[in-house]
CSV table of C-alpha atoms in Angstrom, one decimal:
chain,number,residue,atom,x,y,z
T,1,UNK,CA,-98.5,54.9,-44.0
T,2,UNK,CA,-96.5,56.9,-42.0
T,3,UNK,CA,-92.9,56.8,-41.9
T,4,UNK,CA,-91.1,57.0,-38.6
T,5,UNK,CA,-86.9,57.7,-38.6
T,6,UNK,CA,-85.0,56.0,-36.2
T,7,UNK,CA,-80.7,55.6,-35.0
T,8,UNK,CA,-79.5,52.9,-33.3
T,9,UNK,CA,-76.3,51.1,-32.7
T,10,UNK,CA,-74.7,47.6,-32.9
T,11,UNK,CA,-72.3,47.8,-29.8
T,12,UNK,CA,-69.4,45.7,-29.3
T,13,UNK,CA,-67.1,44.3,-26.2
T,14,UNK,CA,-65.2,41.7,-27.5
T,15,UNK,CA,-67.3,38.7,-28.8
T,16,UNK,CA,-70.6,40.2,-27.3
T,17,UNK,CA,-72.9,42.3,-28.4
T,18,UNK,CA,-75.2,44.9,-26.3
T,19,UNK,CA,-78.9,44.4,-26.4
T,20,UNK,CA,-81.7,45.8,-24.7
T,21,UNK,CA,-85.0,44.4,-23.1
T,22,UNK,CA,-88.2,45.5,-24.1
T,23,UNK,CA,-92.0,44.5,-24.3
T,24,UNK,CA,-90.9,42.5,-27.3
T,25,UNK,CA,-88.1,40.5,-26.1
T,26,UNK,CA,-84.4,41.7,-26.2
T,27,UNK,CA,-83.3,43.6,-29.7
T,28,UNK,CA,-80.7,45.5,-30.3
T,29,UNK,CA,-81.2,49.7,-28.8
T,30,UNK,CA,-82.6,52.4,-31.3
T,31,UNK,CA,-83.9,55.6,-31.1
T,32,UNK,CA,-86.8,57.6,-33.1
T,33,UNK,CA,-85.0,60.7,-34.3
T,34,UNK,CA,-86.9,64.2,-34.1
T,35,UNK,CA,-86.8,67.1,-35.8
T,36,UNK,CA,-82.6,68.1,-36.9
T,37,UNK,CA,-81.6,65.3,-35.0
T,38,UNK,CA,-78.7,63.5,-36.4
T,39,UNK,CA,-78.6,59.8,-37.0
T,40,UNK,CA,-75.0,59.6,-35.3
T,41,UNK,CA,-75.7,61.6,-32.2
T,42,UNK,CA,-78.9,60.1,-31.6
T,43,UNK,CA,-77.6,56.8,-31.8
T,44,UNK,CA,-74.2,57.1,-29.1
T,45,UNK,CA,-77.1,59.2,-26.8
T,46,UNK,CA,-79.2,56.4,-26.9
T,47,UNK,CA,-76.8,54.0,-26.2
T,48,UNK,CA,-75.2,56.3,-23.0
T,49,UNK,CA,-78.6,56.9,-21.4
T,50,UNK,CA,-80.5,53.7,-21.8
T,51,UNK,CA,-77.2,51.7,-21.3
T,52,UNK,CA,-75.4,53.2,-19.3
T,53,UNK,CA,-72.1,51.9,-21.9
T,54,UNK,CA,-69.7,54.8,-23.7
T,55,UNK,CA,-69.0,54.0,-27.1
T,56,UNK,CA,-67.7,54.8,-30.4
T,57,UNK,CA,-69.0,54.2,-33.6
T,58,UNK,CA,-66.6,52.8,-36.3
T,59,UNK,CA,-68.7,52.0,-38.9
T,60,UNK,CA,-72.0,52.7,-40.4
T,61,UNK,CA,-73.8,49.1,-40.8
T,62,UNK,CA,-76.9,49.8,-43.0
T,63,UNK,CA,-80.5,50.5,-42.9
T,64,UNK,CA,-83.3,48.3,-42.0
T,65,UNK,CA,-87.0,48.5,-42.0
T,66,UNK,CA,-90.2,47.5,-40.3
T,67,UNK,CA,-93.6,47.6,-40.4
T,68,UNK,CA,-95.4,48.6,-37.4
T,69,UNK,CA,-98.7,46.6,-37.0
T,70,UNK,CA,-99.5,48.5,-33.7
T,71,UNK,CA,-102.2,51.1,-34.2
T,72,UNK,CA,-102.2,53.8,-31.3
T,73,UNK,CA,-105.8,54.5,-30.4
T,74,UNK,CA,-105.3,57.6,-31.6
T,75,UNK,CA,-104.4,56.5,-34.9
T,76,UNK,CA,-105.3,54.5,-37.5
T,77,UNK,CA,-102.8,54.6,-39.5
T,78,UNK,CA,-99.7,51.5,-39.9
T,79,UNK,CA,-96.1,53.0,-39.8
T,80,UNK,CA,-93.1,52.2,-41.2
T,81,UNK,CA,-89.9,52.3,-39.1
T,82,UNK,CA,-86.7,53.1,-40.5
T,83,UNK,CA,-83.9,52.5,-39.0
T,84,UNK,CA,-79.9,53.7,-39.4
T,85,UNK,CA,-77.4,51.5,-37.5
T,86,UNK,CA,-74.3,52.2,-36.5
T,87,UNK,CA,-71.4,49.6,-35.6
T,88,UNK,CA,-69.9,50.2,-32.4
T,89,UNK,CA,-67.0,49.5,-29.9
T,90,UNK,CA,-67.8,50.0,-25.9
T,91,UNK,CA,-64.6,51.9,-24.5
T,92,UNK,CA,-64.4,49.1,-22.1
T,93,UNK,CA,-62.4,46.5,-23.1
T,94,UNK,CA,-64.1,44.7,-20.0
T,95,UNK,CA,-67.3,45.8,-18.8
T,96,UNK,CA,-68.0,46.0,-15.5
T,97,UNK,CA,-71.7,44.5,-15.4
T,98,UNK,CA,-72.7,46.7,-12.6
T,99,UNK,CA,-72.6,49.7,-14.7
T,100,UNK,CA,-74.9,48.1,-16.9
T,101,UNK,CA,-78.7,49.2,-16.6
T,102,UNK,CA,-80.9,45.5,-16.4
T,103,UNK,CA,-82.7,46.3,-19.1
T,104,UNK,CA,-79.0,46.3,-21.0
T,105,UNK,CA,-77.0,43.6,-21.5
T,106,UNK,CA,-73.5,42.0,-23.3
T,107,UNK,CA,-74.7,39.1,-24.4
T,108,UNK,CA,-72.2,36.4,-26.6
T,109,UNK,CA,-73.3,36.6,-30.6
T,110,UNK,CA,-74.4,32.8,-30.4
T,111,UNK,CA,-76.6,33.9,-27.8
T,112,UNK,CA,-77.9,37.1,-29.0
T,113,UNK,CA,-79.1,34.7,-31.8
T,114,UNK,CA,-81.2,33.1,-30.0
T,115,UNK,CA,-82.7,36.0,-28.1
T,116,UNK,CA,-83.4,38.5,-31.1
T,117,UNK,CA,-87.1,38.1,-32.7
T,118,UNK,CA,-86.3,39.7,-36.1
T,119,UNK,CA,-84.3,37.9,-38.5
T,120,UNK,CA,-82.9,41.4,-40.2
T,121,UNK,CA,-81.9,42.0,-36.7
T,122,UNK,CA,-79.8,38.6,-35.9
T,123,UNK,CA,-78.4,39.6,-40.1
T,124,UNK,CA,-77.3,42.6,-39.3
T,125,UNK,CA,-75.5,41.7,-36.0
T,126,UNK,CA,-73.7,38.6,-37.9
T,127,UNK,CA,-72.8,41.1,-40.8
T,128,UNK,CA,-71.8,43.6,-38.4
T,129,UNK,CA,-69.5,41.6,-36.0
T,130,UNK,CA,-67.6,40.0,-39.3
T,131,UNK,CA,-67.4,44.0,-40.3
T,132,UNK,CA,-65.8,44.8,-36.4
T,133,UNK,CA,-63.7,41.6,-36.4
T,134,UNK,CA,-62.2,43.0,-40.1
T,135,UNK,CA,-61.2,46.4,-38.4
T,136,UNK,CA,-59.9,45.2,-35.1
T,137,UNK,CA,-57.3,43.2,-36.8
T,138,UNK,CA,-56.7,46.5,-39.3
T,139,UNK,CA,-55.6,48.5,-35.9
């Protein structure tokens, strides 16, 4: 099995999250990390160019994993996907939805529930926006 590194982030504008639309339905935006690429930087790139939304990260939320079922024609082999996420604020307080890309979108936390396949995903965004709640009261 191969063993694919990824970054991605968990972006927050108030009581929204940011996700992104894909083949597989909206999840939250990642990025496979190549070689002396750093987690971090990868992650807030990812987010800038596919997005279009400048943000900060506050937080590191964890690690997940998945199993890639997909076989490239190529390859025969199953991969693993790991991925770092970070917790993130958007520098806009409001976001303008125009600046948005519309394959990115703030989406309320009740509703990014109902939109993300993976259960580790809609875990991690719960865990994460309890974790971003905790520190905007802090400041």
């Amino acid at each position: 099995m191969l063993v694919r590194s990824f970054a991605g982030g968990v972006v927050f504008s108030g009581n929204k999250v940011l996700l992104r639309k894909c083949e597989d339905g909206w999840m939250l935006p990642r990025e496979q990390l190549r070689d002396g690429e750093l987690p971090n930087e990868v992650a807030l790139k990812k987010i800038s160019q596919k997005s279009g939304i400048q943000a900060e990260i506050i937080s590191n939320a964890g690690q997940t994993s998945y199993e890639c079922i997909y076989f490239p024609m190529t390859r025969q082999t199953p991969f693993l996907n790991k991925v770092t996420w970070y917790i993130m604020k958007s520098h806009n307080d409001k976001v303008n939805e125009e600046n948005i890309r519309n394959d990115s979108a703030f989406v309320n936390i009740e509703e990014a529930m109902n939109l993300m396949k993976y259960n580790q995903d809609k875990s991690l965004v719960n865990l994460s926006f309890t974790k971003y709640k905790q520190m905007e009261q802090l400041n």
